[in-house]
Amino acid sequence: MKTSHNQPKINAKQLCFILLTNRVSVMVVFLPTILSTANSKDTWISSLISGFGGMVITYVVVTLSKRYPRYTLIQICIALFGKWIGGILSLLYLWFFLHLSFIIIREFAEILNIALMPETPIQVFIIYVILAVIFAVYRGLEAIARTSVIILPISLASLLIILILLAKEFHLELLRPIAENGWIPIMIGSIVPISLFGEVILIAMLFPYVEDQHKVLRYSMLAVLIGTFFLFALNAAVMSLFGPIEATNLTLPVYSLVRMISIGEFLERIEAIMVAIWIGLLFIKMCIFLYAGVLGTGQWLRLKSTKFIIIPFGGVALILSYISFKNIADLKYFTTPKHWGAYSLTLEFLIPCILLAVSFYRKRKRAI
């Protein structure tokens, strides 16, 4: 059940980069749709609430991982609940990692199709993307982590510059009045972003491969805080520039935001920068979730090597990414609180809480 001595090694800072890349990648694509409520101008409040929820989930997941520092999430499930129940729980997580993988692949393909080459069939983008991801997963966790260290700082710096360049165009009065329809729509609007923060469940898959495990909680919380800041800033920017009605009807709001930049006659039409940010961030996210799925499948099947299941796993993700959604509207509809919230939070928060409670109970029982 323990991890192999010949295992990859990353540090807590690289894990932080991976977690933050996952978080920012989605917000620069679908904001503010993932937070839309009956009172959409309050999505910036929902983003702050989601940050608190993300910190709670992060604490639970890291605490669970610290109790089993040499076990991944798959191995923890089996260790606590045995071969059958633990195996079923593990299978649920393997499906979850596969599910996230093909959702992200489809997001990536849709973005390229809409922003760059609308006449090109979506299948072409999906095939090229999955080939690149399979190659990256073959290279291993360390290569993915090093790539995120390069891509993320450039992406965050670009987003900050974009926000600064657009600051004079913001109309903050569009964000008022606050909580006009009460707090219930605001709380509902925080469900999906909390579930996106809940993707820190990856920590439980990667924890055995982190060298400085005592720093994981600190850096993971830092990733949540930085992610919350950008979620808040981008939401406020989109809402204060387009207004709540127009913003929620835009297909790619942040992309439309960047197209508004025009300084003199020498700095305009810089949306290509936004596309480059999307490509880099979503690529890392696709790679790490496919890697987690492959790693977990190998441990569930007790395989000595997982290299030979990378292509089959990627092939399944390719097929499902194509047949599961008709278009980007269908994809956005799926990521609403009604469809995504309870499903994802069960796997990201409820089950980890149960695992943690069982581990405390077993320790107390042995002590007695």
Coordinates of C-alpha atoms in Angstrom, one line a residue:
M1 CA 0.0 0.0 0.0
K2 CA 2.9 2.4 0.5
T3 CA 4.3 4.4 -2.2
S4 CA 7.3 3.2 -4.1
H5 CA 10.9 4.4 -3.2
N6 CA 11.3 5.3 -6.8
Q7 CA 8.8 8.1 -6.7
P8 CA 8.7 11.6 -8.0
K9 CA 9.5 14.5 -5.7
I10 CA 8.1 18.0 -5.6
N11 CA 8.1 20.7 -2.9
A12 CA 5.3 22.5 -1.1
K13 CA 5.8 25.6 -3.2
Q14 CA 5.4 23.7 -6.5
L15 CA 2.2 22.1 -5.1
C16 CA 1.0 25.7 -4.3
F17 CA 1.6 26.6 -8.0
I18 CA -0.3 23.6 -9.2
L19 CA -3.3 24.3 -6.9
L20 CA -3.4 28.0 -7.9
T21 CA -3.1 27.2 -11.6
N22 CA -6.1 24.9 -11.3
R23 CA -8.1 27.7 -9.6
V24 CA -7.2 30.6 -11.9
S25 CA -7.6 28.6 -15.1
V26 CA -11.4 28.2 -14.6
M27 CA -12.0 31.8 -13.4
V28 CA -10.4 33.4 -16.5
V29 CA -12.7 31.3 -18.7
F30 CA -16.2 31.2 -17.2
L31 CA -16.4 34.2 -14.9
P32 CA -19.0 35.4 -13.9
T33 CA -21.2 32.5 -15.2
I34 CA -19.9 30.1 -12.5
L35 CA -21.1 32.6 -9.8
S36 CA -24.3 33.8 -11.5
T37 CA -27.3 34.1 -9.2
A38 CA -30.6 35.9 -9.1
N39 CA -28.7 39.0 -8.0
S40 CA -25.6 38.7 -10.3
K41 CA -24.0 42.0 -9.3
D42 CA -23.3 40.5 -5.9
T43 CA -21.1 37.8 -7.4
W44 CA -18.0 39.5 -5.9
I45 CA -19.4 38.8 -2.5
S46 CA -20.0 35.2 -3.4
S47 CA -16.3 35.0 -4.4
L48 CA -15.2 36.1 -1.0
I49 CA -17.5 33.6 0.7
S50 CA -16.1 30.9 -1.5
G51 CA -12.6 31.7 -0.4
F52 CA -13.6 30.9 3.2
G53 CA -15.2 27.6 2.1
G54 CA -12.0 26.8 0.2
M55 CA -9.9 27.3 3.3
V56 CA -12.1 24.9 5.3
I57 CA -11.9 22.2 2.6
T58 CA -8.1 22.7 2.4
Y59 CA -7.7 22.3 6.2
V60 CA -9.7 19.1 6.1
V61 CA -7.8 17.6 3.2
V62 CA -4.3 18.5 4.5
T63 CA -5.1 17.2 8.0
L64 CA -6.3 13.9 6.5
S65 CA -3.1 13.7 4.4
K66 CA -0.8 14.4 7.4
R67 CA -2.3 11.5 9.2
Y68 CA -1.2 9.2 6.3
P69 CA 1.8 11.0 4.9
R70 CA 2.9 8.0 2.7
Y71 CA -0.5 7.2 1.4
T72 CA -2.5 8.8 -1.5
L73 CA -6.2 9.4 -1.3
I74 CA -6.9 6.0 -3.0
Q75 CA -4.7 4.2 -0.5
I76 CA -6.3 6.0 2.4
C77 CA -9.8 4.9 1.4
I78 CA -8.8 1.3 1.2
A79 CA -6.8 1.5 4.4
L80 CA -9.7 2.9 6.4
F81 CA -12.7 1.1 4.8
G82 CA -11.1 -2.1 3.5
K83 CA -10.9 -3.7 0.1
W84 CA -14.6 -3.5 -0.9
I85 CA -16.0 -0.3 0.6
G86 CA -12.7 1.4 0.3
G87 CA -12.4 0.1 -3.3
I88 CA -15.8 1.6 -4.2
L89 CA -14.9 5.0 -2.7
S90 CA -11.6 4.9 -4.6
L91 CA -13.5 4.1 -7.8
L92 CA -15.7 7.2 -7.3
Y93 CA -12.5 9.3 -7.0
L94 CA -11.1 7.8 -10.2
W95 CA -14.3 8.7 -12.0
F96 CA -14.1 12.2 -10.6
F97 CA -10.5 12.7 -11.8
L98 CA -11.5 11.4 -15.3
H99 CA -14.6 13.5 -15.3
L100 CA -12.7 16.7 -14.5
S101 CA -10.1 15.7 -17.1
F102 CA -12.6 15.5 -20.0
I103 CA -14.5 18.6 -18.9
I104 CA -11.2 20.6 -19.0
I105 CA -10.3 19.1 -22.3
R106 CA -13.6 20.2 -23.8
E107 CA -13.2 23.7 -22.2
F108 CA -9.8 24.0 -23.8
A109 CA -11.0 22.9 -27.2
E110 CA -14.1 25.2 -27.1
I111 CA -12.0 28.2 -26.2
L112 CA -9.6 27.7 -29.1
N113 CA -12.5 27.1 -31.4
I114 CA -14.4 30.3 -30.4
A115 CA -11.4 32.6 -30.0
L116 CA -9.0 31.5 -32.8
M117 CA -10.5 29.2 -35.4
P118 CA -14.3 29.0 -35.3
E119 CA -14.4 27.2 -38.7
T120 CA -12.3 24.3 -37.5
P121 CA -14.2 21.2 -36.2
I122 CA -14.0 20.8 -32.4
Q123 CA -12.7 17.2 -32.8
V124 CA -9.4 18.6 -34.2
F125 CA -8.7 20.6 -31.1
I126 CA -9.6 17.8 -28.8
I127 CA -7.3 15.3 -30.5
Y128 CA -4.3 17.7 -30.5
V129 CA -4.9 18.7 -26.9
I130 CA -5.1 15.1 -25.6
L131 CA -1.9 14.2 -27.5
A132 CA 0.0 17.0 -25.8
V133 CA -1.5 16.1 -22.4
I134 CA -0.5 12.4 -22.8
F135 CA 3.0 13.4 -23.6
A136 CA 3.2 15.6 -20.5
V137 CA 1.8 12.9 -18.2
Y138 CA 4.4 10.5 -19.6
R139 CA 7.1 13.1 -18.5
G140 CA 5.7 12.8 -14.9
L141 CA 4.7 14.9 -12.0
E142 CA 8.0 16.8 -11.7
A143 CA 7.8 18.0 -15.3
I144 CA 4.2 19.2 -14.7
A145 CA 5.2 21.0 -11.5
R146 CA 8.2 22.8 -13.1
T147 CA 6.0 23.9 -16.0
S148 CA 3.4 25.4 -13.6
V149 CA 6.2 27.4 -11.9
I150 CA 7.0 29.0 -15.3
I151 CA 3.5 29.5 -16.6
L152 CA 1.6 30.7 -13.5
P153 CA 3.7 33.8 -12.6
I154 CA 3.5 35.1 -16.2
S155 CA -0.3 34.5 -16.2
L156 CA -0.9 36.3 -12.9
A157 CA 1.3 39.2 -13.9
S158 CA -0.6 39.5 -17.2
L159 CA -3.9 39.5 -15.4
L160 CA -2.8 42.2 -13.0
I161 CA -1.6 44.4 -15.9
I162 CA -5.0 43.9 -17.6
L163 CA -6.9 44.9 -14.5
I164 CA -4.7 48.0 -14.1
L165 CA -5.1 49.1 -17.7
L166 CA -8.9 48.8 -17.4
A167 CA -9.2 50.4 -14.0
K168 CA -10.3 53.8 -15.4
E169 CA -13.2 52.2 -17.2
F170 CA -14.8 50.6 -14.2
H171 CA -18.2 51.9 -13.0
L172 CA -18.4 50.7 -9.4
E173 CA -21.9 52.1 -9.0
L174 CA -23.1 49.0 -11.0
L175 CA -22.2 46.9 -8.0
R176 CA -24.8 48.6 -5.8
P177 CA -27.1 48.1 -4.0
I178 CA -25.5 45.3 -2.1
A179 CA -27.6 42.2 -1.3
E180 CA -30.7 43.7 -2.9
N181 CA -32.4 40.3 -3.1
G182 CA -31.1 39.1 0.2
W183 CA -28.2 36.7 1.1
I184 CA -29.7 33.4 -0.1
P185 CA -28.9 34.1 -3.8
I186 CA -25.4 35.1 -2.7
M187 CA -24.8 31.9 -0.8
I188 CA -26.1 29.8 -3.7
G189 CA -23.8 31.7 -6.0
S190 CA -20.8 30.6 -3.8
I191 CA -21.5 26.9 -4.2
V192 CA -19.7 26.3 -7.5
P193 CA -16.6 28.4 -6.7
I194 CA -16.4 26.6 -3.4
S195 CA -16.4 23.3 -5.3
L196 CA -13.7 24.7 -7.6
F197 CA -11.6 25.5 -4.5
G198 CA -12.4 22.0 -3.4
E199 CA -10.2 20.7 -6.2
V200 CA -7.5 20.9 -3.5
I201 CA -8.5 17.3 -3.1
L202 CA -5.5 16.9 -5.3
I203 CA -3.4 17.5 -2.2
A204 CA -4.4 14.0 -1.0
M205 CA -3.2 12.4 -4.2
L206 CA 0.2 14.3 -4.3
F207 CA 1.0 14.6 -0.6
P208 CA 3.3 11.5 -0.5
Y209 CA 5.4 13.0 -3.2
V210 CA 6.0 16.4 -1.4
E211 CA 9.4 16.6 0.3
D212 CA 8.6 19.4 2.8
Q213 CA 5.2 18.1 4.0
H214 CA 5.2 20.4 7.0
K215 CA 4.8 23.4 4.7
V216 CA 1.9 22.0 2.7
L217 CA -0.9 23.6 4.8
R218 CA 0.8 27.0 4.7
Y219 CA 1.3 27.1 1.0
S220 CA -2.1 25.5 0.2
M221 CA -3.8 28.3 2.2
L222 CA -1.7 30.8 0.3
A223 CA -3.0 29.4 -2.9
V224 CA -6.6 29.7 -1.7
L225 CA -6.0 33.4 -0.6
I226 CA -4.4 34.4 -3.9
G227 CA -7.1 32.5 -5.9
T228 CA -9.8 34.4 -3.9
F229 CA -8.2 37.7 -4.6
F230 CA -8.2 37.1 -8.4
L231 CA -11.7 35.7 -8.3
F232 CA -12.9 38.8 -6.5
A233 CA -11.0 41.2 -8.7
L234 CA -12.0 39.7 -12.0
N235 CA -15.7 39.4 -10.9
A236 CA -15.8 43.0 -9.8
A237 CA -14.0 44.1 -13.0
V238 CA -16.4 42.2 -15.3
M239 CA -19.5 43.4 -13.4
S240 CA -18.4 47.0 -13.1
L241 CA -17.6 47.2 -16.8
F242 CA -20.4 45.3 -18.5
G243 CA -23.1 45.4 -15.8
P244 CA -24.8 42.2 -14.3
I245 CA -27.2 41.5 -17.2
E246 CA -24.7 41.8 -20.1
A247 CA -21.9 40.1 -18.2
T248 CA -23.9 36.9 -17.5
N249 CA -24.9 36.7 -21.1
L250 CA -21.4 36.9 -22.5
T251 CA -19.9 33.6 -23.7
L252 CA -16.4 34.5 -22.5
P253 CA -16.7 37.5 -20.2
V254 CA -13.0 37.9 -19.3
Y255 CA -12.0 37.6 -23.0
S256 CA -14.5 40.4 -23.8
L257 CA -13.0 42.4 -20.9
V258 CA -9.5 42.2 -22.4
R259 CA -10.9 43.3 -25.8
M260 CA -11.9 46.6 -24.3
I261 CA -8.2 47.6 -23.7
S262 CA -7.1 50.4 -26.0
I263 CA -4.3 52.8 -25.2
G264 CA -3.6 55.3 -28.0
E265 CA -3.0 53.5 -31.2
F266 CA -0.2 51.3 -30.2
L267 CA -1.8 49.0 -27.5
E268 CA -5.0 47.4 -28.5
R269 CA -6.4 44.0 -29.7
I270 CA -4.3 42.2 -27.0
E271 CA -6.8 39.4 -26.5
A272 CA -4.2 37.1 -27.9
I273 CA -2.5 37.5 -24.5
M274 CA -5.7 36.2 -22.8
V275 CA -5.8 33.2 -25.2
A276 CA -2.2 32.4 -24.3
I277 CA -3.0 32.6 -20.6
W278 CA -5.9 30.2 -21.1
I279 CA -3.8 27.7 -23.0
G280 CA -1.1 27.7 -20.4
L281 CA -3.3 27.4 -17.4
L282 CA -5.8 24.9 -18.7
F283 CA -3.0 22.7 -20.1
I284 CA -1.5 22.4 -16.6
K285 CA -4.9 21.6 -15.1
M286 CA -5.6 18.9 -17.8
C287 CA -2.2 17.3 -17.1
I288 CA -2.5 17.2 -13.3
F289 CA -5.9 15.7 -13.2
L290 CA -5.1 13.1 -15.9
Y291 CA -2.0 12.3 -13.9
A292 CA -4.0 11.9 -10.7
G293 CA -6.4 9.6 -12.5
V294 CA -3.7 7.5 -14.0
L295 CA -1.8 7.3 -10.7
G296 CA -4.9 6.4 -8.8
T297 CA -6.0 3.7 -11.3
G298 CA -2.5 2.1 -11.0
Q299 CA -2.8 2.0 -7.2
W300 CA -6.4 0.7 -7.3
L301 CA -5.3 -2.1 -9.6
R302 CA -2.0 -2.6 -7.7
L303 CA 0.1 -2.1 -10.8
K304 CA 3.8 -1.8 -10.6
S305 CA 3.9 0.7 -13.5
T306 CA 1.2 3.1 -14.7
K307 CA 2.9 4.1 -18.0
F308 CA 1.0 1.7 -20.1
I309 CA -2.4 2.9 -18.9
I310 CA -1.8 6.6 -19.8
I311 CA -2.9 6.2 -23.4
P312 CA -6.1 4.2 -22.6
F313 CA -7.0 6.7 -19.9
G314 CA -6.4 9.6 -22.2
G315 CA -8.3 7.9 -25.0
V316 CA -11.4 7.5 -22.7
A317 CA -11.1 11.2 -21.7
L318 CA -10.9 12.1 -25.4
I319 CA -14.1 10.2 -26.3
L320 CA -16.1 11.5 -23.3
S321 CA -15.0 15.1 -23.9
Y322 CA -16.6 14.9 -27.3
I323 CA -19.8 13.0 -26.6
S324 CA -20.7 14.5 -23.2
F325 CA -21.4 18.1 -24.3
K326 CA -23.0 19.6 -27.5
N327 CA -21.3 23.0 -27.2
I328 CA -19.9 25.5 -24.7
A329 CA -23.4 26.5 -23.6
D330 CA -24.1 22.9 -22.6
L331 CA -20.8 22.9 -20.7
K332 CA -21.5 26.1 -18.8
Y333 CA -25.0 24.8 -17.9
F334 CA -23.5 21.7 -16.4
T335 CA -21.2 23.8 -14.1
T336 CA -24.1 25.4 -12.3
P337 CA -24.9 24.9 -8.5
K338 CA -27.8 22.6 -9.4
H339 CA -25.7 20.1 -11.4
W340 CA -22.2 20.5 -10.2
G341 CA -22.4 21.7 -6.6
A342 CA -23.6 18.7 -4.6
Y343 CA -21.8 16.2 -6.7
S344 CA -18.4 17.7 -6.5
L345 CA -18.7 18.8 -2.8
T346 CA -19.6 15.3 -1.8
L347 CA -16.3 14.0 -3.1
E348 CA -14.2 17.1 -2.2
F349 CA -15.5 17.7 1.3
L350 CA -18.1 15.3 2.7
I351 CA -16.2 12.0 2.1
P352 CA -12.8 13.5 3.3
C353 CA -14.6 14.6 6.5
I354 CA -15.9 11.0 6.9
L355 CA -12.4 9.6 6.3
L356 CA -10.9 12.1 8.8
A357 CA -13.5 11.2 11.4
V358 CA -12.9 7.5 11.0
S359 CA -9.2 7.9 11.3
F360 CA -9.6 9.8 14.6
Y361 CA -12.0 7.2 15.8
R362 CA -9.6 4.4 15.0
K363 CA -6.8 6.1 16.8
R364 CA -8.9 6.8 19.9
K365 CA -10.1 3.1 19.9
R366 CA -6.5 1.8 19.7
A367 CA -5.6 4.2 22.6
I368 CA -8.3 2.8 24.8

